[in-house]
CSV table of N, CA and C in Angstrom, one decimal:
chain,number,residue,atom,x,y,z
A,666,UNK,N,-13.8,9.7,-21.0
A,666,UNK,CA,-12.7,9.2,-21.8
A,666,UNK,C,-11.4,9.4,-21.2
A,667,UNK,N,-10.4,8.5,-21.1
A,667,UNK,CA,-9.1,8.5,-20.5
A,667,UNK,C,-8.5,9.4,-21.1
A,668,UNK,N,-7.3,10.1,-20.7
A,668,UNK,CA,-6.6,10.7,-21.3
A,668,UNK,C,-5.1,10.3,-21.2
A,669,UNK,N,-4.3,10.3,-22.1
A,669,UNK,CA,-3.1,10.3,-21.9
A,669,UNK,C,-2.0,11.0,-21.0
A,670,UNK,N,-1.3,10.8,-19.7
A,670,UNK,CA,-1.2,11.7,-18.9
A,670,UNK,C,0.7,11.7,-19.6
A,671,UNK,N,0.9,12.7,-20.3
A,671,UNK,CA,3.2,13.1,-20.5
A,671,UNK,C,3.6,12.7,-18.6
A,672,UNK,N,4.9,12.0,-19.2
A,672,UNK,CA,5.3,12.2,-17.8
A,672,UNK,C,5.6,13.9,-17.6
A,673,UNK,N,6.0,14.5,-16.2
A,673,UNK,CA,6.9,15.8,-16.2
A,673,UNK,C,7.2,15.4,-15.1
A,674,UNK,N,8.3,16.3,-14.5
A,674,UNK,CA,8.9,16.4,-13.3
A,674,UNK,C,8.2,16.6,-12.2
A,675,UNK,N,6.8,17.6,-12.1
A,675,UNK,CA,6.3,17.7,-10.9
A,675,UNK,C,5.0,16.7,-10.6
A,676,UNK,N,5.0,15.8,-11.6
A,676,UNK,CA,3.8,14.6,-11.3
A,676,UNK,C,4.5,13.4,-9.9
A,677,UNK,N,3.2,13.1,-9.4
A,677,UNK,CA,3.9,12.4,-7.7
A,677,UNK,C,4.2,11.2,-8.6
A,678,UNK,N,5.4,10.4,-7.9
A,678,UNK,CA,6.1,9.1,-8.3
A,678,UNK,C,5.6,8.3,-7.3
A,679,UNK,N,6.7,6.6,-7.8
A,679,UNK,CA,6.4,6.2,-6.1
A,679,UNK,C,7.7,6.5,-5.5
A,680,UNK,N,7.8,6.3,-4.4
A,680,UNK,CA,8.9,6.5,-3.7
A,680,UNK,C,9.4,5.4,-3.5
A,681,UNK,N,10.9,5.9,-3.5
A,681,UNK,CA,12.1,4.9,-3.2
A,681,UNK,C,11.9,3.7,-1.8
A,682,UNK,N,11.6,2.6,-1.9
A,682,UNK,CA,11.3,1.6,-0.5
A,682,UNK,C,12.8,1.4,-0.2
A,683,UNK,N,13.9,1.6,-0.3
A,683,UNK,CA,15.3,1.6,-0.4
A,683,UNK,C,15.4,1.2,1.5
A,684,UNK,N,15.3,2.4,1.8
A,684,UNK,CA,15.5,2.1,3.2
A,684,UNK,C,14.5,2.1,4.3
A,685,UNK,N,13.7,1.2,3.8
A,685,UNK,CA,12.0,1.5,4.5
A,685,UNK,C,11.8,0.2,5.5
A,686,UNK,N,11.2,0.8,6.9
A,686,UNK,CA,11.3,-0.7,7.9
A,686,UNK,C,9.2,-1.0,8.0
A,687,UNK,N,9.4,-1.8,8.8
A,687,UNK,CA,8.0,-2.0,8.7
A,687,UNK,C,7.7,-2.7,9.8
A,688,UNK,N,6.4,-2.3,10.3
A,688,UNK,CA,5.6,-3.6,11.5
A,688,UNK,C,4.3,-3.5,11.2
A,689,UNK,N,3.5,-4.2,12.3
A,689,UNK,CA,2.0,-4.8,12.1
A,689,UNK,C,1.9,-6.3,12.3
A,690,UNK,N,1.3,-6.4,11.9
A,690,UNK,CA,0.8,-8.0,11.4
A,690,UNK,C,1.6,-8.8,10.6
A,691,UNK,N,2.2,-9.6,11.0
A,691,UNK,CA,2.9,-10.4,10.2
A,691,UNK,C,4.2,-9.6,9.7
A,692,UNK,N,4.8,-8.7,10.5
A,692,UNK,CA,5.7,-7.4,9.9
A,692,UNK,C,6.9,-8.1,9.5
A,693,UNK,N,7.1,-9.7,9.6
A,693,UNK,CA,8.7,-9.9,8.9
A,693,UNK,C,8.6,-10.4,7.6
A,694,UNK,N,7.3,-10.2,7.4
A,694,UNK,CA,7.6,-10.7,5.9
A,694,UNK,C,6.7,-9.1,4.6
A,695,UNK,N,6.1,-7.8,5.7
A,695,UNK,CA,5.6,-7.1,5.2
A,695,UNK,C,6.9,-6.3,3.6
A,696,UNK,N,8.2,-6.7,3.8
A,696,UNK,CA,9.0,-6.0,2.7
A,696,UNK,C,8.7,-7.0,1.5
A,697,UNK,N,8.3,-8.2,1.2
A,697,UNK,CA,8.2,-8.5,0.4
A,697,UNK,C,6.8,-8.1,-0.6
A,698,UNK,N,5.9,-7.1,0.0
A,698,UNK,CA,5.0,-6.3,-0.6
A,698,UNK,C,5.8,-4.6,-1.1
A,699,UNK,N,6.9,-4.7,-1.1
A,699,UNK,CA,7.7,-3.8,-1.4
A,699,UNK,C,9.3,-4.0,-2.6
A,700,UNK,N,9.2,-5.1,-2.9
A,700,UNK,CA,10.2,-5.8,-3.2
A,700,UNK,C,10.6,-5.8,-4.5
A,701,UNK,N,9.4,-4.9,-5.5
A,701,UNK,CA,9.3,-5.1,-6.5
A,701,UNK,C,9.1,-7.0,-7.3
A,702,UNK,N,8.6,-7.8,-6.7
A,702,UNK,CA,8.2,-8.8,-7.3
A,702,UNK,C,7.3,-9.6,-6.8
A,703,UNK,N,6.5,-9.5,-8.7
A,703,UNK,CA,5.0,-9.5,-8.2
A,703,UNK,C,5.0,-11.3,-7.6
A,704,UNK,N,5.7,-12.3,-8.1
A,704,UNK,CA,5.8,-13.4,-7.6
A,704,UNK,C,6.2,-13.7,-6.0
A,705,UNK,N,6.2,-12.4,-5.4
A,705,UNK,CA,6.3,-13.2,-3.7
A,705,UNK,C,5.3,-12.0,-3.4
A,706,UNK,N,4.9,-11.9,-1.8
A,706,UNK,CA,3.4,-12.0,-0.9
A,706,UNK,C,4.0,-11.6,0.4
A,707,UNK,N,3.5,-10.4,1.0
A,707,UNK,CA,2.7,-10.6,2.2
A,707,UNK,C,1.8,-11.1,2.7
A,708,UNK,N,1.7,-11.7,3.1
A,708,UNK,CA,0.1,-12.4,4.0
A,708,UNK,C,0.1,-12.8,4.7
A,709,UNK,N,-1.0,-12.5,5.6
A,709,UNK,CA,-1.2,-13.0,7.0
A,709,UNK,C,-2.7,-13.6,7.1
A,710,UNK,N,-2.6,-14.4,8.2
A,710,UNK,CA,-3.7,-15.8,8.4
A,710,UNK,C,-4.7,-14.9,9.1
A,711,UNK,N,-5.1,-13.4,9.5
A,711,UNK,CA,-6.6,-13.1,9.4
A,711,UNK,C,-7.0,-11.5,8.8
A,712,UNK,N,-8.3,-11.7,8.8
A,712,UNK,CA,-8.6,-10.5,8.2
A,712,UNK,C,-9.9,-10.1,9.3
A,713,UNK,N,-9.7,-8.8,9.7
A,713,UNK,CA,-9.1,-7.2,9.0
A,713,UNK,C,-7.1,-7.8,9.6
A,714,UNK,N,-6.7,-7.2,9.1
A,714,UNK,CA,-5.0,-7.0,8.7
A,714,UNK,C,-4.5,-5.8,8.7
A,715,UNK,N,-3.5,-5.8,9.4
A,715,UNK,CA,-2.3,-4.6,9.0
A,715,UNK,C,-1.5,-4.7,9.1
A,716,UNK,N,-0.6,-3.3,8.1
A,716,UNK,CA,1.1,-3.2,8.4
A,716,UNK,C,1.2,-1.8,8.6
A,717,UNK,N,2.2,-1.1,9.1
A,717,UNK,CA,3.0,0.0,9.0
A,717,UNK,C,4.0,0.1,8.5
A,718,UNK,N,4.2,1.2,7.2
A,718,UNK,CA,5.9,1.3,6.6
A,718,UNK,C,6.1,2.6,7.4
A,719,UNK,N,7.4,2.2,7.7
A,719,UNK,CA,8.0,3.6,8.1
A,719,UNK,C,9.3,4.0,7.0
A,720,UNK,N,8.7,5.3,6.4
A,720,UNK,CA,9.2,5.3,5.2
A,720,UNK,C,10.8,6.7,6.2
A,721,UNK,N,11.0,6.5,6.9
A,721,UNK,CA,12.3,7.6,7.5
A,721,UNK,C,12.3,8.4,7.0
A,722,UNK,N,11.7,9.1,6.0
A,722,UNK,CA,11.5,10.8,5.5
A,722,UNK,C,10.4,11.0,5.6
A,723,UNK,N,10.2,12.5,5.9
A,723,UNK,CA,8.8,13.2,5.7
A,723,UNK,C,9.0,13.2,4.1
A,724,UNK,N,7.3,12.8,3.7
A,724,UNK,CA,7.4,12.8,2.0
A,724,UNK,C,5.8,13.6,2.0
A,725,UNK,N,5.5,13.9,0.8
A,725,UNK,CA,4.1,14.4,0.7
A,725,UNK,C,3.3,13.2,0.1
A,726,UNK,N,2.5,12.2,0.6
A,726,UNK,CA,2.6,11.0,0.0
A,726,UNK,C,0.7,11.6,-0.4
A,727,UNK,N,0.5,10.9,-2.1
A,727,UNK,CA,-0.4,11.5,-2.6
A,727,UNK,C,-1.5,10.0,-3.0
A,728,UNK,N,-0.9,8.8,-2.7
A,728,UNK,CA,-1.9,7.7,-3.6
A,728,UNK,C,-1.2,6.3,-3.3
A,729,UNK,N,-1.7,5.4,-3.6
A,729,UNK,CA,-0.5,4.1,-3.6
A,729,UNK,C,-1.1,3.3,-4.5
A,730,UNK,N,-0.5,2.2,-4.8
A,730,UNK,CA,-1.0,0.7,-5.7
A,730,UNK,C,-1.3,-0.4,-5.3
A,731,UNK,N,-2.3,-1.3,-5.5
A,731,UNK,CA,-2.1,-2.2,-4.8
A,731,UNK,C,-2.3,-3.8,-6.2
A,732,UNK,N,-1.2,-4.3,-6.1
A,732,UNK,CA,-1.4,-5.5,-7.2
A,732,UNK,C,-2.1,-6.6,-6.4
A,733,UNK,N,-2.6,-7.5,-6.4
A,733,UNK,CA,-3.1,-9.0,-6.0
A,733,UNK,C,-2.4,-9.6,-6.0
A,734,UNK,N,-2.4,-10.7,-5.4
A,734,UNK,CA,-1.5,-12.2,-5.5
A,734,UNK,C,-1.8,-12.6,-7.2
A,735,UNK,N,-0.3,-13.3,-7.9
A,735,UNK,CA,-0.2,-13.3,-8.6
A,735,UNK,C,-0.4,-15.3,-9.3
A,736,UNK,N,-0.4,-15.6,-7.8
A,736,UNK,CA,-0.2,-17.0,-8.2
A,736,UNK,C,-1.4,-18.0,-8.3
A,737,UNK,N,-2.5,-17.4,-8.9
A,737,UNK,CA,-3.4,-17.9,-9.6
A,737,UNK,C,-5.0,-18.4,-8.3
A,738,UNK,N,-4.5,-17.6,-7.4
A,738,UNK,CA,-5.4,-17.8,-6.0
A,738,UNK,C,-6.0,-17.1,-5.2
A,739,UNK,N,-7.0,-16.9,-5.5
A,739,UNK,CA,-7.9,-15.5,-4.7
A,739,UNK,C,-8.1,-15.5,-3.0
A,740,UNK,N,-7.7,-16.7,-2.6
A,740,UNK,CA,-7.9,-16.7,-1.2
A,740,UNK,C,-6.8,-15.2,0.0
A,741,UNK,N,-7.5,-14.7,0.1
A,741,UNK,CA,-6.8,-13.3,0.8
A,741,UNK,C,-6.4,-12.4,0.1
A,742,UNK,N,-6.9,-12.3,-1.1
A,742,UNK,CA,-6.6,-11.0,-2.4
A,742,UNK,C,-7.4,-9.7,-1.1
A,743,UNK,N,-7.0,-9.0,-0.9
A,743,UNK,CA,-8.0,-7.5,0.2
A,743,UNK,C,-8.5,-7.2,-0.9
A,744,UNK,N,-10.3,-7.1,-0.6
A,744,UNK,CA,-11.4,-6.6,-1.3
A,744,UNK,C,-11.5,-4.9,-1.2
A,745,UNK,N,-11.7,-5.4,0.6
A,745,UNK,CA,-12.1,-3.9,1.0
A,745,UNK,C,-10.3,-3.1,1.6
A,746,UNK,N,-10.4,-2.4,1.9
A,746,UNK,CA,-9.1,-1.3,2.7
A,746,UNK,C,-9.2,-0.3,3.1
A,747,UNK,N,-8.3,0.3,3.8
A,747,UNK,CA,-8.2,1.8,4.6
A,747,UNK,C,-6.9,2.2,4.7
A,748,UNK,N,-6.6,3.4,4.7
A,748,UNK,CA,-5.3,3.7,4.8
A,748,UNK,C,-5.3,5.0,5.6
A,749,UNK,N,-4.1,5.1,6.2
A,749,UNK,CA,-4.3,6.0,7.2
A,749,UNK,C,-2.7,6.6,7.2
A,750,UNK,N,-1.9,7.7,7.6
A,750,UNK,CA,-0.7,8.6,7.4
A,750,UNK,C,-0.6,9.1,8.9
A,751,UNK,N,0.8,9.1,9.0
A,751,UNK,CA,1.2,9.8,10.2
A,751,UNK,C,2.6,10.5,10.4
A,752,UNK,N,3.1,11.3,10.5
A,752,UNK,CA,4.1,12.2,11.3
A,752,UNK,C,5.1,11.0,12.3
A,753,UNK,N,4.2,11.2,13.2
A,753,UNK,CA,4.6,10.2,14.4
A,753,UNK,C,4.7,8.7,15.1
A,754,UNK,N,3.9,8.2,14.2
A,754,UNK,CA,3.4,6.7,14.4
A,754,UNK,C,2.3,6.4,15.7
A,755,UNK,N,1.8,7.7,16.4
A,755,UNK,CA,1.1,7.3,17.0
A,755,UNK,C,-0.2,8.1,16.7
A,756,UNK,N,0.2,9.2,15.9
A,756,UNK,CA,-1.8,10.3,15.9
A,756,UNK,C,-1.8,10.1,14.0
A,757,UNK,N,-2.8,9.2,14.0
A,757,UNK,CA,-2.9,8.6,12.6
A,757,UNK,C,-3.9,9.4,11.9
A,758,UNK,N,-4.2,9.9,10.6
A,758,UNK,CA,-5.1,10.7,10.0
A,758,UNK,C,-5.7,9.2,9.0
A,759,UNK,N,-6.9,9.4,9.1
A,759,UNK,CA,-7.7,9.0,7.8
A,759,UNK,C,-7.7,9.6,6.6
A,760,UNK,N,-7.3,8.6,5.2
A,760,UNK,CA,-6.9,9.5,3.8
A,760,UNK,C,-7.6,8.4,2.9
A,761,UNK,N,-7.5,7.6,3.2
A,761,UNK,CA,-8.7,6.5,1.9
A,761,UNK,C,-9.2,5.3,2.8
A,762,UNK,N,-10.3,4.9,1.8
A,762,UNK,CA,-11.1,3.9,2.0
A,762,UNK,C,-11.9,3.3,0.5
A,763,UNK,N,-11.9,2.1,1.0
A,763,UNK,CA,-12.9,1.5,-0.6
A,763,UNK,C,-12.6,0.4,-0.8
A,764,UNK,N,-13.0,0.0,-1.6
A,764,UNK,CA,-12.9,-1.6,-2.6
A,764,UNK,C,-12.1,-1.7,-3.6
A,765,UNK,N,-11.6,-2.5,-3.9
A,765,UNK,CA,-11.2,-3.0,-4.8
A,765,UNK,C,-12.0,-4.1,-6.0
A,766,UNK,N,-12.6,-3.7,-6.9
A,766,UNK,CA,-13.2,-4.2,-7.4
A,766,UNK,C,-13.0,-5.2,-8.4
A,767,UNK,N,-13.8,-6.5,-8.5
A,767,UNK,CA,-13.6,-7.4,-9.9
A,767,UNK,C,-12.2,-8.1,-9.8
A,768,UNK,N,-11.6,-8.0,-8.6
A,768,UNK,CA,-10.1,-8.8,-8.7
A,768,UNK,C,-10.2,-10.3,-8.9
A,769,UNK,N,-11.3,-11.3,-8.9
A,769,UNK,CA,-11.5,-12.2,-8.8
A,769,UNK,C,-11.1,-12.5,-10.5
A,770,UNK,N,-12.2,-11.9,-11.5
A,770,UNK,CA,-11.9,-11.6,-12.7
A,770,UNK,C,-10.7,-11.0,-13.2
A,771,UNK,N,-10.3,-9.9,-12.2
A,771,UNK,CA,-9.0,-9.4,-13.3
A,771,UNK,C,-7.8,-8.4,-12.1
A,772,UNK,N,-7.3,-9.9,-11.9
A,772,UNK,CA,-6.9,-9.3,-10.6
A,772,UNK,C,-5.2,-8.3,-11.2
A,773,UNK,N,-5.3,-7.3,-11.4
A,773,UNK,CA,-4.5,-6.3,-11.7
A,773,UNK,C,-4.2,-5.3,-10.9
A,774,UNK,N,-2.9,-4.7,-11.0
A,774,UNK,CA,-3.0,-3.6,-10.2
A,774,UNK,C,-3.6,-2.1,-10.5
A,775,UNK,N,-4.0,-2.2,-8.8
A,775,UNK,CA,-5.5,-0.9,-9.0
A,775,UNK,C,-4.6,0.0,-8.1
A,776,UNK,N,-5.0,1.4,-8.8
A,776,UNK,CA,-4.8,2.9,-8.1
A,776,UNK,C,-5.3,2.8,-7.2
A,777,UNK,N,-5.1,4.0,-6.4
A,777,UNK,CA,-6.0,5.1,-5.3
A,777,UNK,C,-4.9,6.3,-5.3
A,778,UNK,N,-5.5,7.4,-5.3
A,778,UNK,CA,-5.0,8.8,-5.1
A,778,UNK,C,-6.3,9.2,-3.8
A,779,UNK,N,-5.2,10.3,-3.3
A,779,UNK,CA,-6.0,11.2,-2.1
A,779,UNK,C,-5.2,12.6,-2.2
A,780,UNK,N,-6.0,13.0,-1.7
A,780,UNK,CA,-5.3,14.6,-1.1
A,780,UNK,C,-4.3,14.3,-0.3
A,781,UNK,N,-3.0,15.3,-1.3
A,781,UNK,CA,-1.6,15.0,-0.6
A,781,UNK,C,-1.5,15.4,1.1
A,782,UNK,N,-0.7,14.6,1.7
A,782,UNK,CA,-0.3,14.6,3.1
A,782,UNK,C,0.5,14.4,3.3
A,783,UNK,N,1.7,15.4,4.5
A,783,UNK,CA,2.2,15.4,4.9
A,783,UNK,C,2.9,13.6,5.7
A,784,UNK,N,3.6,13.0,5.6
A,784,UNK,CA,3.7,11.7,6.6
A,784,UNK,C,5.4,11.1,6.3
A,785,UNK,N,5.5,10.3,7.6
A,785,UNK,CA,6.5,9.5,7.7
A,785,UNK,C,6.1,7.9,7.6
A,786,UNK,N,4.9,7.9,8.3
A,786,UNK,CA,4.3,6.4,8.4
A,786,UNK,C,3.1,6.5,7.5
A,787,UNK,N,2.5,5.2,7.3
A,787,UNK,CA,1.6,4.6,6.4
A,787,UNK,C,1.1,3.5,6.6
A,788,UNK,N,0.3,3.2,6.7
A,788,UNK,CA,-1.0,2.3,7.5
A,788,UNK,C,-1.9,1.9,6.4
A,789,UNK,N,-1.5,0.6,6.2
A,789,UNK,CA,-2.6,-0.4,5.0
A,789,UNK,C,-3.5,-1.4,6.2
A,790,UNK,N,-4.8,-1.3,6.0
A,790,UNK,CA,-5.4,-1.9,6.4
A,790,UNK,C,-6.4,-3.0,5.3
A,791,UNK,N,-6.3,-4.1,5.5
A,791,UNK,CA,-6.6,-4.9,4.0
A,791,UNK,C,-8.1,-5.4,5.5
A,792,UNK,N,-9.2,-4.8,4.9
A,792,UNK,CA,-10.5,-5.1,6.0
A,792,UNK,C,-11.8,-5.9,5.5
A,793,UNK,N,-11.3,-6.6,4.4
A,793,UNK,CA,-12.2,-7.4,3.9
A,793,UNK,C,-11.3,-8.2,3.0
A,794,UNK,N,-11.3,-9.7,2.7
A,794,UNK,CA,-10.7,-10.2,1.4
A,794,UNK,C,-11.7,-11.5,0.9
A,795,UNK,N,-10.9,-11.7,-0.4
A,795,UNK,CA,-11.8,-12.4,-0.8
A,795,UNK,C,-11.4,-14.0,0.0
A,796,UNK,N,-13.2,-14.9,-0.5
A,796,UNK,CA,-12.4,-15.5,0.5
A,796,UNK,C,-12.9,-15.8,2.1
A,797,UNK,N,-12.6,-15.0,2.0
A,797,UNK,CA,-13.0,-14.3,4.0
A,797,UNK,C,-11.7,-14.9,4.5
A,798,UNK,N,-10.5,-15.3,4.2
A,798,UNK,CA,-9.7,-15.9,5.2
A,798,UNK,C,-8.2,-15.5,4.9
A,799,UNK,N,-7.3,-14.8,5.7
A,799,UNK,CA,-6.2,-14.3,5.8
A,799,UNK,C,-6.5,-12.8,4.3
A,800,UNK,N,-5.6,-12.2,4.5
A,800,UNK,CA,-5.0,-11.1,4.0
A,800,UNK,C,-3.7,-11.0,3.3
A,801,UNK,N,-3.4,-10.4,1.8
A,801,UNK,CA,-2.4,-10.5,1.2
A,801,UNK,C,-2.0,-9.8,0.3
A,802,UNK,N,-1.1,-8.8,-0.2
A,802,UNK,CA,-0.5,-7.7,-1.1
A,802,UNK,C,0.7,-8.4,-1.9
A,803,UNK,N,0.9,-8.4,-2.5
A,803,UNK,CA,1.8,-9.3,-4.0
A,803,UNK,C,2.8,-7.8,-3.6
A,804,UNK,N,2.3,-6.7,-4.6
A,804,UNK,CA,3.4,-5.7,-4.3
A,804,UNK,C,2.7,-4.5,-4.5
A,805,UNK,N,3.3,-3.6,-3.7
A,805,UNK,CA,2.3,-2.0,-3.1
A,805,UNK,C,3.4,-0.8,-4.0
A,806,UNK,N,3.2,-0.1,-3.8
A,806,UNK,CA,3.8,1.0,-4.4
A,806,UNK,C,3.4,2.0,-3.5
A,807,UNK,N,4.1,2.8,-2.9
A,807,UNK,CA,3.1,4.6,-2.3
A,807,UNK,C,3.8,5.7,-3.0
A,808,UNK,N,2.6,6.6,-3.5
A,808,UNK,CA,3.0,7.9,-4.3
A,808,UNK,C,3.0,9.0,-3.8
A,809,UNK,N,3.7,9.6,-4.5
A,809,UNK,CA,4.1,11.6,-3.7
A,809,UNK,C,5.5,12.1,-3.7
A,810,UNK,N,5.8,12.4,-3.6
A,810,UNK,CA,7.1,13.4,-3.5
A,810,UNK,C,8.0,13.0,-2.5
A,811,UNK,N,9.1,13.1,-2.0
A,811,UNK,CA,10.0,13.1,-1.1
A,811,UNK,C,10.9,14.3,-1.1
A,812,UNK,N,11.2,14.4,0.0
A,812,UNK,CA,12.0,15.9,0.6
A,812,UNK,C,13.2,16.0,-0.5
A,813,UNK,N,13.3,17.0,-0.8
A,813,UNK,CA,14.1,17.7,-1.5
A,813,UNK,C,15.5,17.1,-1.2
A,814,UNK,N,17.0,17.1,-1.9
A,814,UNK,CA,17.8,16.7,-1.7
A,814,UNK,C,19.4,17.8,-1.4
């Protein structure tokens, strides 16, 4: 049974995308999966797919969100994913993997949490979509803390 979670101060947020750069696959259009609006899209024409945010602070990043395309079309909604954290952008740690289930039916935005990690960069891999053709994120969220002020 679910439970009702109070907010408080030491539960992980998302973090501020304020000044966040990005590359990968299709990297000029990866901020509009950050943009807060679920009516525009990242996507790119194949799958498996990636992007990198470079979030410019060390943060303790704990989970992220991932919403679907919103405009009524499952072609490149990512089924499957992987996400990976780094320090440096070149020695990447593995932190999740899995599906996204039932988006076809109810394409909503779905959690993931992991064991908090230390990182600067962040690595979405969208490695399966529906479909089978191109890859796409409406709008992401990543959670955890950020460095003290």
């Amino acid at each position: 049974e679910a439970q009702a979670v109070e907010e408080d101060d030491s539960a992980d947020k998302a973090l501020s995308s304020k000044d966040w750069t990005y590359g990968g696959i299709a990297a000029e259009k990866v901020h509009l999966a950050f943009d807060g609006k679920a009516d525009t899209l990242w996507k790119s024409d194949r799958t498996p797919s990636h992007f990198v945010v470079n979030m410019k602070a060390e943060n303790i990043v704990s989970g992220f969100s991932y919403l679907p395309r919103q405009d009524g079309k499952t072609v490149g909604m990512t089924s499957r994913y992987s996400v990976q954290v780094s320090m440096d952008g070149k020695r990447w740690k593995n932190v999740a993997e899995g599906e996204f289930g039932n988006l076809r039916a109810n394409p909503v935005e779905q959690f993931v949490t992991f064991a908090p990690k230390k990182a600067r960069y962040f690595r979405f891999f969208s490695t399966a979509a529906l479909d089978g053709v191109g890859s796409s994120v409406a709008e992401m969220k990543i959670f955890g803390q950020a460095p003290a002020k």
